[in-house]
Amino acid sequence: MDGVPRVPEQRRAGSSAEPAALSFAVLGPVRARRGEEAVGTGSPQQRALLAALLLREGRTATAAELIDALWGEEPPSQALAALRTYASRLRKVLDPGVLVSESGGYAVRGLGEGALDLAVAQELAAEAEKARGAGDLGRARAVLGRALALWEGEALAGVPGPYADAQRVRLEEWRLQLLESRLDMDLEQGCHAEAVSELTALTAAHPLRERLRELLMLALYRSGRQAEALAVYTDTRQLLADELGVDPRSGLRELQQRILRADPGLAEPPSPAAEPAVAPVRPAQLPATVPDFTGRSAFVAELGEVLASAEGRVMAVSAVAGIGGVGKTTLAVHVAHQARAAFPDGQLYVDLQGAGAASAEPETVLGSFLRALGTTDSAIPDSLEERAALYRSVLDGRRVLVLLDNARDAAQVRPLLPGTEGCAALVTSRVRMVDLAGAHLVDLDVMSPDEALSLFTKIVGEERVASEREAALDVVAACGFLPLAIRIAASRLAARRTWTVSVLAAKLADERRRLDELQAGDLAVKATFELGYGALEPPQARAFRLLGLADGPDISLAAAAAVLDLPPEETEDLLESLVDTSLLESAAPGRYRYHDLVRLYARACAERDEWPPSERLAAMSRLLDFYLATAAGVYATERPGDRLVDHLEPASYPGLGFKDRHEAQDWLYAEAVCLLACVAQSAGRPETLARAIDLLWAAHDLSESGANSKGYEATAEAVLESARLHGDPRAEARALTTLVNVHHVSGRFEQAGQEAERATLLARQAGDLLPVCWASNALGIIALYQSRHQDGEEHLSQAIEHFRTLGDRPGEASALCNLSRIHLATGRTGSAVALAREGIEIYDAMGNTMRGANARYALGLALTQSGELDSATARLHEALEVFRDSRQRLWEGMSLFRLAEVDLAARRPAQAAASAEMALTVLRGIGGEWRRGNVLTVLGRALAGIGQTGRAQVCWREAMGIYDELGSPEAGEVRALLTPVQAA
């Protein structure tokens, strides 16, 4: 597409289509189209005439003005005749009436709406300015982006004449103003980390444009790179003095002073915000309110009044406390639904799982909330403090209700409070949050007898209760007027039409002296659950018991079917029936979860009632097998021909199948938390230890994704400890192999090498060759990073031999590509290229796209050093596309880093700086400090290449600090880069 605005084809009623309307482009080469068909505009001088007329926006230009526009002060002798010839030729190819003659001159008239790209850009710019004035930055930024997208290179490209020259300058200045305005809005919305890369390239292209320098300083400062921001000012001052003999303008000087004194006003917003959409994201996460909500009128009124008071003043916080099962969540959800109209920008909800041993971490919750509010994953910072600050910034100006359910304590809640006017938070917890500043506390007690009887009647039915009112009162009293107990008892009765209320009352009277137990704290809840459990049919009861055994925040339908050893359809019917009795919650379509205390009760029931006890172990073994078989399927789908799956422990329960690698990856990342919980749980038993470790190994992509890296590492450490505790050398070797990859990804090469040496020793003792292959491969690349090239070559040669022994062609290809890098580091460029190409051939023959990207990455490095820069760029871009598609953040960032190196070699420093900046953003929180130091070194070289020497020095100093702390030899290289500058 050439960017010329299209005009929709018009039709008359009852007639054939009219000819398509003309459209024109001047924001690039001057072109004309009739619908989809290009219209010839003739010679350059003829296009110059057309451009001059189009830019006058319908006004008449005299012949003298047009001659001056085309030829300036020295027109040819036959200029007027030539002008008339050009006009005649244009009139023939344009629609009748478009080019008109009048008053001795010419004009372009009768163009339809949107027919000229410049006019469209002007309308969009005006619309963006209007939206910005109204405070709608998201829309303003999006509309301005559409305007800028209309440019296709230099305006009026190739058009001769003084008029075109002047208009090119004007249009380029306007484009830069629009671009500055869009970048300014980027920073207003917190997208400073992403803006650094673009601004670095722009300041290189327009070194004397101070506004771009100012925006770059602000973006760097807000990204935590204060020294670089100040260095930009130093570079700018030197450049302006050398080129123009002037000082920076006052705005730039004032910004420097504000940065020096760390002006708090510069830190808003303090963290990257989401890529804004045309329409803001409006979350609606509240669980459904129960249709038979009963009573609690005083509490409903009290809480509703507090929430209503949030309007026009500071945030309202209400903390609802009470024992388990008293109805805190039900009340909070009901009140939240009633208050929805007061919070038009959305409602957020989270179960903080405070009653359990593993409550939700605030940083995890903040990540989920930020995504729900429209923030991209790449813009979510790592630390709790930064996420909390970004969360408050995103909520600023919005009216959002946040329901924080089942909180552990005030410390867990504080980072999750909106903290802005117009927002409100509802908190439920078993404890009174007296230390939650500004909270309106509500202590929720059991229901009154009337409320309890009313709830019971709504569930059971008026007709059945009316004839046995006293028995109904006995039932709710036996339940201790606890809402959850009443609901379970009533549901039990409603499901059995042959029972009378008296039958239920008699059953309650016969069981465990329930009133006494209901008054005993947590035991009260357990006694209440006993009612629901006792009402279950045997298949339901078995499902309730066994599903409670699995760790993890929830469980998928497929995983539950494995636990129960039932078809998915039958499993779903059972689980939905448990949801109906309130013993299980539907977390999302196809996913289920227990309330924390219900899970504890279910496990107690399993220990007491599941017979023989081996049934419990068998259920968990099936769950482990399901995860292992599915993860192995994911691995095989992503890496065709890889032999790892042939060396895993066999799984007796089948896993899921996937139509493509994207679906397989979706499953892996969606199940990451539950999968790792299963690994940790299963590693504690000797009979499942080996399969647990193999599951972790098959899912090692999680260690490289960034989002699950910490959880994966913690699980791997726990599994290794369990293997050592059980004295299983084979299991320990495989556990160590997973940790080698973790440490490698994190840049902890010394530790990775030690673990790989230990894994090799143990695997040889156990006769388990695959970990030996992997460890040797890892030791080879680690040796490369540590400049021990001879050791690296020995390890990789052994790895190639071992992989060939196993018939593992992809493993062999991996080692060949790593060996390519050793050859490259030792000056054997030709063989480095050949080895990498051999690896690509193996991967491509097997259809192994993802690992093929790693081979292309290696080939890109070799081609860079051999001087084949165009080919290197192509290979690295191929790798980058696959890594992005496969969610491999580490290798995405490293590919960008290598592309920056190619750009430097090709003397494209501005492009190199942009790529290096993007690499820093992608590698944030993953890859380790050594890799960060490498990127900073290249970024410094690129910045020096575009004249930003002060900022380059800041990057090099930071890199040198990293290398010095790690004891890396690269410190000397960076010190040499700094020395000439310091000496000067």
mmCIF file of C-alpha atoms in Angstrom, residues 22-302:
data_model
loop_
_atom_site.group_PDB
_atom_site.id
_atom_site.type_symbol
_atom_site.label_atom_id
_atom_site.label_comp_id
_atom_site.label_asym_id
_atom_site.label_seq_id
_atom_site.Cartn_x
_atom_site.Cartn_y
_atom_site.Cartn_z
ATOM 1 C CA LEU A 22 -9.290 10.480 -7.076
ATOM 2 C CA SER A 23 -6.938 10.613 -4.128
ATOM 3 C CA PHE A 24 -3.514 12.241 -3.831
ATOM 4 C CA ALA A 25 -0.384 11.919 -1.709
ATOM 5 C CA VAL A 26 2.223 14.600 -1.048
ATOM 6 C CA LEU A 27 3.637 13.278 2.254
ATOM 7 C CA GLY A 28 6.184 11.239 0.350
ATOM 8 C CA PRO A 29 6.483 10.876 -3.428
ATOM 9 C CA VAL A 30 3.732 12.865 -5.178
ATOM 10 C CA ARG A 31 1.198 10.335 -6.441
ATOM 11 C CA ALA A 32 -2.398 10.072 -7.596
ATOM 12 C CA ARG A 33 -4.803 7.144 -7.514
ATOM 13 C CA ARG A 34 -8.234 6.421 -8.839
ATOM 14 C CA GLY A 35 -9.551 3.863 -6.368
ATOM 15 C CA GLU A 36 -6.886 1.136 -6.313
ATOM 16 C CA GLU A 37 -5.397 2.135 -9.671
ATOM 17 C CA ALA A 38 -2.343 4.401 -9.939
ATOM 18 C CA VAL A 39 -2.715 7.494 -12.124
ATOM 19 C CA GLY A 40 0.361 8.643 -14.033
ATOM 20 C CA THR A 41 1.419 12.169 -13.059
ATOM 21 C CA GLY A 42 4.074 12.610 -15.730
ATOM 22 C CA SER A 43 7.486 14.268 -15.547
ATOM 23 C CA PRO A 44 9.048 15.729 -12.385
ATOM 24 C CA GLN A 45 8.057 19.278 -13.487
ATOM 25 C CA GLN A 46 4.497 18.084 -14.100
ATOM 26 C CA ARG A 47 4.409 16.590 -10.596
ATOM 27 C CA ALA A 48 5.805 19.868 -9.275
ATOM 28 C CA LEU A 49 2.846 21.713 -10.823
ATOM 29 C CA LEU A 50 0.375 19.224 -9.341
ATOM 30 C CA ALA A 51 2.010 19.503 -5.891
ATOM 31 C CA ALA A 52 1.967 23.309 -5.990
ATOM 32 C CA LEU A 53 -1.748 23.309 -6.779
ATOM 33 C CA LEU A 54 -2.612 20.619 -4.184
ATOM 34 C CA LEU A 55 -0.763 22.498 -1.445
ATOM 35 C CA ARG A 56 -2.798 25.652 -2.153
ATOM 36 C CA GLU A 57 -5.898 23.752 -0.952
ATOM 37 C CA GLY A 58 -8.220 24.936 -3.736
ATOM 38 C CA ARG A 59 -6.916 28.494 -4.059
ATOM 39 C CA THR A 60 -6.045 29.788 -7.521
ATOM 40 C CA ALA A 61 -2.367 30.230 -8.410
ATOM 41 C CA THR A 62 -1.472 32.667 -11.177
ATOM 42 C CA ALA A 63 0.772 31.616 -14.032
ATOM 43 C CA ALA A 64 3.530 33.875 -12.716
ATOM 44 C CA GLU A 65 3.323 32.315 -9.262
ATOM 45 C CA LEU A 66 3.488 28.826 -10.721
ATOM 46 C CA ILE A 67 6.434 29.664 -12.977
ATOM 47 C CA ASP A 68 8.241 31.045 -9.956
ATOM 48 C CA ALA A 69 7.334 27.908 -7.986
ATOM 49 C CA LEU A 70 8.708 25.564 -10.656
ATOM 50 C CA TRP A 71 11.807 27.447 -11.842
ATOM 51 C CA GLY A 72 12.489 30.293 -9.448
ATOM 52 C CA GLU A 73 14.430 33.360 -10.627
ATOM 53 C CA GLU A 74 15.743 31.764 -13.850
ATOM 54 C CA PRO A 75 12.771 30.291 -15.751
ATOM 55 C CA PRO A 76 13.275 28.972 -19.287
ATOM 56 C CA SER A 77 12.298 31.227 -22.208
ATOM 57 C CA GLN A 78 9.236 29.091 -22.981
ATOM 58 C CA ALA A 79 8.150 28.735 -19.333
ATOM 59 C CA LEU A 80 4.559 29.830 -19.902
ATOM 60 C CA ALA A 81 4.105 27.454 -22.819
ATOM 61 C CA ALA A 82 5.625 24.610 -20.798
ATOM 62 C CA LEU A 83 3.314 25.415 -17.895
ATOM 63 C CA ARG A 84 0.270 25.239 -20.167
ATOM 64 C CA THR A 85 1.483 21.937 -21.602
ATOM 65 C CA TYR A 86 1.888 20.437 -18.110
ATOM 66 C CA ALA A 87 -1.583 21.641 -17.124
ATOM 67 C CA SER A 88 -3.110 20.187 -20.307
ATOM 68 C CA ARG A 89 -1.504 16.813 -19.735
ATOM 69 C CA LEU A 90 -2.638 16.700 -16.108
ATOM 70 C CA ARG A 91 -6.191 17.668 -17.088
ATOM 71 C CA LYS A 92 -6.317 14.646 -19.388
ATOM 72 C CA VAL A 93 -5.456 12.104 -16.684
ATOM 73 C CA LEU A 94 -7.448 13.689 -13.844
ATOM 74 C CA ASP A 95 -11.230 13.690 -13.483
ATOM 75 C CA PRO A 96 -13.148 16.414 -15.338
ATOM 76 C CA GLY A 97 -13.419 19.583 -13.317
ATOM 77 C CA VAL A 98 -10.527 18.785 -10.983
ATOM 78 C CA LEU A 99 -7.909 21.015 -12.616
ATOM 79 C CA VAL A 100 -9.595 24.273 -13.631
ATOM 80 C CA SER A 101 -8.314 27.413 -15.415
ATOM 81 C CA GLU A 102 -9.381 30.806 -14.137
ATOM 82 C CA SER A 103 -8.070 34.363 -14.023
ATOM 83 C CA GLY A 104 -5.006 33.419 -16.007
ATOM 84 C CA GLY A 105 -4.016 30.712 -13.541
ATOM 85 C CA TYR A 106 -4.956 27.264 -12.304
ATOM 86 C CA ALA A 107 -6.544 25.555 -9.275
ATOM 87 C CA VAL A 108 -7.402 22.043 -8.082
ATOM 88 C CA ARG A 109 -11.050 21.848 -7.016
ATOM 89 C CA GLY A 110 -13.781 19.351 -6.180
ATOM 90 C CA LEU A 111 -11.714 16.829 -4.239
ATOM 91 C CA GLY A 112 -13.675 14.535 -1.934
ATOM 92 C CA GLU A 113 -13.206 14.285 1.808
ATOM 93 C CA GLY A 114 -9.977 12.516 2.649
ATOM 94 C CA ALA A 115 -8.680 12.789 -0.893
ATOM 95 C CA LEU A 116 -5.384 14.495 0.085
ATOM 96 C CA ASP A 117 -3.152 12.861 2.664
ATOM 97 C CA LEU A 118 -1.928 16.234 3.946
ATOM 98 C CA ALA A 119 -5.499 17.355 4.651
ATOM 99 C CA VAL A 120 -6.158 14.083 6.459
ATOM 100 C CA ALA A 121 -3.027 14.593 8.562
ATOM 101 C CA GLN A 122 -4.114 18.136 9.429
ATOM 102 C CA GLU A 123 -7.559 16.943 10.527
ATOM 103 C CA LEU A 124 -6.046 14.166 12.651
ATOM 104 C CA ALA A 125 -3.586 16.580 14.259
ATOM 105 C CA ALA A 126 -6.435 18.931 15.160
ATOM 106 C CA GLU A 127 -8.447 15.998 16.553
ATOM 107 C CA ALA A 128 -5.447 14.899 18.635
ATOM 108 C CA GLU A 129 -4.974 18.399 20.033
ATOM 109 C CA LYS A 130 -8.650 18.548 20.961
ATOM 110 C CA ALA A 131 -8.481 15.165 22.713
ATOM 111 C CA ARG A 132 -5.354 16.222 24.570
ATOM 112 C CA GLY A 133 -7.023 19.425 25.703
ATOM 113 C CA ALA A 134 -9.903 17.330 27.036
ATOM 114 C CA GLY A 135 -7.458 15.174 29.023
ATOM 115 C CA ASP A 136 -7.878 12.060 26.868
ATOM 116 C CA LEU A 137 -4.177 11.355 26.331
ATOM 117 C CA GLY A 138 -4.733 7.794 25.157
ATOM 118 C CA ARG A 139 -6.927 8.902 22.266
ATOM 119 C CA ALA A 140 -4.764 11.923 21.477
ATOM 120 C CA ARG A 141 -1.656 9.767 21.239
ATOM 121 C CA ALA A 142 -3.366 7.146 19.068
ATOM 122 C CA VAL A 143 -4.819 9.734 16.672
ATOM 123 C CA LEU A 144 -1.479 11.525 16.393
ATOM 124 C CA GLY A 145 0.148 8.190 15.585
ATOM 125 C CA ARG A 146 -2.295 7.775 12.686
ATOM 126 C CA ALA A 147 -1.361 11.224 11.391
ATOM 127 C CA LEU A 148 2.359 10.469 11.531
ATOM 128 C CA ALA A 149 1.809 7.143 9.783
ATOM 129 C CA LEU A 150 0.688 9.030 6.653
ATOM 130 C CA TRP A 151 4.292 10.102 5.958
ATOM 131 C CA GLU A 152 6.103 7.744 3.608
ATOM 132 C CA GLY A 153 9.567 9.178 3.693
ATOM 133 C CA GLU A 154 10.437 12.721 2.693
ATOM 134 C CA ALA A 155 7.465 14.879 1.687
ATOM 135 C CA LEU A 156 7.354 15.863 -2.022
ATOM 136 C CA ALA A 157 10.214 13.433 -2.639
ATOM 137 C CA GLY A 158 11.902 14.024 -6.003
ATOM 138 C CA VAL A 159 9.807 17.102 -6.841
ATOM 139 C CA PRO A 160 12.002 19.917 -8.281
ATOM 140 C CA GLY A 161 11.696 23.652 -7.844
ATOM 141 C CA PRO A 162 12.143 26.277 -5.121
ATOM 142 C CA TYR A 163 8.523 26.035 -3.995
ATOM 143 C CA ALA A 164 8.844 22.285 -3.373
ATOM 144 C CA ASP A 165 12.123 22.857 -1.512
ATOM 145 C CA ALA A 166 10.470 25.353 0.832
ATOM 146 C CA GLN A 167 7.435 23.152 1.370
ATOM 147 C CA ARG A 168 9.618 20.130 2.157
ATOM 148 C CA VAL A 169 11.300 22.084 4.917
ATOM 149 C CA ARG A 170 7.925 23.250 6.249
ATOM 150 C CA LEU A 171 6.354 19.791 6.196
ATOM 151 C CA GLU A 172 9.393 18.156 7.805
ATOM 152 C CA GLU A 173 9.317 20.749 10.593
ATOM 153 C CA TRP A 174 5.622 20.090 11.115
ATOM 154 C CA ARG A 175 6.240 16.334 11.194
ATOM 155 C CA LEU A 176 8.912 16.775 13.848
ATOM 156 C CA GLN A 177 6.572 18.959 15.896
ATOM 157 C CA LEU A 178 3.882 16.275 15.743
ATOM 158 C CA LEU A 179 6.450 13.633 16.664
ATOM 159 C CA GLU A 180 7.629 15.701 19.632
ATOM 160 C CA SER A 181 4.038 16.133 20.731
ATOM 161 C CA ARG A 182 3.450 12.369 20.557
ATOM 162 C CA LEU A 183 6.649 11.635 22.465
ATOM 163 C CA ASP A 184 5.677 14.218 25.059
ATOM 164 C CA MET A 185 2.408 12.341 25.564
ATOM 165 C CA ASP A 186 4.358 9.073 25.774
ATOM 166 C CA LEU A 187 6.225 10.500 28.738
ATOM 167 C CA GLU A 188 3.039 11.896 30.275
ATOM 168 C CA GLN A 189 1.642 8.363 30.196
ATOM 169 C CA GLY A 190 4.775 6.834 31.696
ATOM 170 C CA CYS A 191 6.167 5.123 28.580
ATOM 171 C CA HIS A 192 9.630 6.538 29.252
ATOM 172 C CA ALA A 193 11.619 3.284 28.995
ATOM 173 C CA GLU A 194 10.185 2.578 25.554
ATOM 174 C CA ALA A 195 10.706 6.199 24.424
ATOM 175 C CA VAL A 196 14.459 6.193 25.145
ATOM 176 C CA SER A 197 15.249 4.030 22.125
ATOM 177 C CA GLU A 198 13.261 6.196 19.698
ATOM 178 C CA LEU A 199 14.584 9.448 21.140
ATOM 179 C CA THR A 200 18.168 8.241 20.962
ATOM 180 C CA ALA A 201 17.774 7.627 17.233
ATOM 181 C CA LEU A 202 15.966 10.938 16.686
ATOM 182 C CA THR A 203 18.585 13.008 18.504
ATOM 183 C CA ALA A 204 21.206 11.372 16.327
ATOM 184 C CA ALA A 205 19.257 12.294 13.185
ATOM 185 C CA HIS A 206 18.495 15.840 14.433
ATOM 186 C CA PRO A 207 21.392 16.683 16.764
ATOM 187 C CA LEU A 208 20.594 20.421 17.059
ATOM 188 C CA ARG A 209 16.924 19.988 17.917
ATOM 189 C CA GLU A 210 16.851 20.847 21.624
ATOM 190 C CA ARG A 211 13.289 19.718 22.300
ATOM 191 C CA LEU A 212 14.220 16.157 21.387
ATOM 192 C CA ARG A 213 17.225 16.367 23.701
ATOM 193 C CA GLU A 214 14.976 17.631 26.474
ATOM 194 C CA LEU A 215 12.563 14.739 26.013
ATOM 195 C CA LEU A 216 15.469 12.273 25.984
ATOM 196 C CA MET A 217 16.813 13.693 29.254
ATOM 197 C CA LEU A 218 13.407 13.340 30.881
ATOM 198 C CA ALA A 219 12.896 9.802 29.556
ATOM 199 C CA LEU A 220 16.311 8.704 30.826
ATOM 200 C CA TYR A 221 15.742 10.310 34.227
ATOM 201 C CA ARG A 222 12.401 8.599 34.658
ATOM 202 C CA SER A 223 14.016 5.312 33.659
ATOM 203 C CA GLY A 224 16.400 5.588 36.611
ATOM 204 C CA ARG A 225 19.345 6.675 34.430
ATOM 205 C CA GLN A 226 20.089 10.084 35.982
ATOM 206 C CA ALA A 227 23.763 10.163 35.044
ATOM 207 C CA GLU A 228 22.952 9.524 31.379
ATOM 208 C CA ALA A 229 20.295 12.237 31.467
ATOM 209 C CA LEU A 230 22.838 14.762 32.745
ATOM 210 C CA ALA A 231 25.343 13.535 30.168
ATOM 211 C CA VAL A 232 22.852 14.356 27.413
ATOM 212 C CA TYR A 233 22.849 17.964 28.637
ATOM 213 C CA THR A 234 26.647 18.055 28.660
ATOM 214 C CA ASP A 235 26.784 16.631 25.125
ATOM 215 C CA THR A 236 24.169 19.126 23.934
ATOM 216 C CA ARG A 237 25.930 22.132 25.448
ATOM 217 C CA GLN A 238 29.213 21.110 23.818
ATOM 218 C CA LEU A 239 27.553 20.482 20.450
ATOM 219 C CA LEU A 240 25.722 23.833 20.433
ATOM 220 C CA ALA A 241 28.902 25.668 21.407
ATOM 221 C CA ASP A 242 30.927 23.962 18.678
ATOM 222 C CA GLU A 243 28.324 24.208 15.913
ATOM 223 C CA LEU A 244 26.452 27.435 16.652
ATOM 224 C CA GLY A 245 28.410 29.208 19.378
ATOM 225 C CA VAL A 246 25.366 29.379 21.672
ATOM 226 C CA ASP A 247 24.255 27.922 24.999
ATOM 227 C CA PRO A 248 21.273 25.576 25.442
ATOM 228 C CA ARG A 249 17.934 27.310 25.715
ATOM 229 C CA SER A 250 16.381 27.988 29.099
ATOM 230 C CA GLY A 251 14.060 24.943 29.075
ATOM 231 C CA LEU A 252 16.969 22.565 28.726
ATOM 232 C CA ARG A 253 19.004 24.355 31.411
ATOM 233 C CA GLU A 254 16.071 24.341 33.808
ATOM 234 C CA LEU A 255 15.521 20.607 33.259
ATOM 235 C CA GLN A 256 19.186 19.950 34.055
ATOM 236 C CA GLN A 257 18.872 21.838 37.333
ATOM 237 C CA ARG A 258 15.687 19.993 38.254
ATOM 238 C CA ILE A 259 17.415 16.666 37.600
ATOM 239 C CA LEU A 260 20.404 17.717 39.721
ATOM 240 C CA ARG A 261 18.164 18.476 42.676
ATOM 241 C CA ALA A 262 15.964 15.404 42.046
ATOM 242 C CA ASP A 263 12.830 17.511 41.695
ATOM 243 C CA PRO A 264 9.889 15.250 42.734
ATOM 244 C CA GLY A 265 7.799 16.808 39.987
ATOM 245 C CA LEU A 266 9.909 15.051 37.372
ATOM 246 C CA ALA A 267 9.100 11.613 38.763
ATOM 247 C CA GLU A 268 5.463 11.613 37.656
ATOM 248 C CA PRO A 269 4.600 9.060 36.457
ATOM 249 C CA PRO A 270 7.455 7.152 38.129
ATOM 250 C CA SER A 271 7.246 3.965 36.053
ATOM 251 C CA PRO A 272 6.349 2.831 32.532
ATOM 252 C CA ALA A 273 2.637 2.808 31.921
ATOM 253 C CA ALA A 274 0.622 0.764 29.506
ATOM 254 C CA GLU A 275 0.525 1.418 25.804
ATOM 255 C CA PRO A 276 -2.648 3.523 25.798
ATOM 256 C CA ALA A 277 -5.578 2.340 23.741
ATOM 257 C CA VAL A 278 -8.034 4.539 21.911
ATOM 258 C CA ALA A 279 -10.557 3.621 24.583
ATOM 259 C CA PRO A 280 -9.360 3.035 28.168
ATOM 260 C CA VAL A 281 -9.523 -0.507 29.518
ATOM 261 C CA ARG A 282 -12.446 -0.909 31.907
ATOM 262 C CA PRO A 283 -12.069 -4.029 34.053
ATOM 263 C CA ALA A 284 -15.206 -5.674 35.459
ATOM 264 C CA GLN A 285 -13.795 -8.415 37.666
ATOM 265 C CA LEU A 286 -16.393 -8.648 40.423
ATOM 266 C CA PRO A 287 -17.646 -12.194 41.013
ATOM 267 C CA ALA A 288 -21.372 -12.694 40.506
ATOM 268 C CA THR A 289 -23.481 -11.703 43.470
ATOM 269 C CA VAL A 290 -25.725 -14.425 44.874
ATOM 270 C CA PRO A 291 -29.333 -14.001 43.723
ATOM 271 C CA ASP A 292 -30.669 -14.922 47.173
ATOM 272 C CA PHE A 293 -28.622 -12.385 49.169
ATOM 273 C CA THR A 294 -30.444 -11.928 52.446
ATOM 274 C CA GLY A 295 -30.417 -9.430 55.313
ATOM 275 C CA ARG A 296 -27.335 -7.489 56.338
ATOM 276 C CA SER A 297 -29.263 -4.309 55.551
ATOM 277 C CA ALA A 298 -27.456 -2.210 58.176
ATOM 278 C CA PHE A 299 -24.060 -3.318 56.901
ATOM 279 C CA VAL A 300 -25.088 -2.791 53.277
ATOM 280 C CA ALA A 301 -26.233 0.750 54.062
ATOM 281 C CA GLU A 302 -23.115 1.518 56.121
#
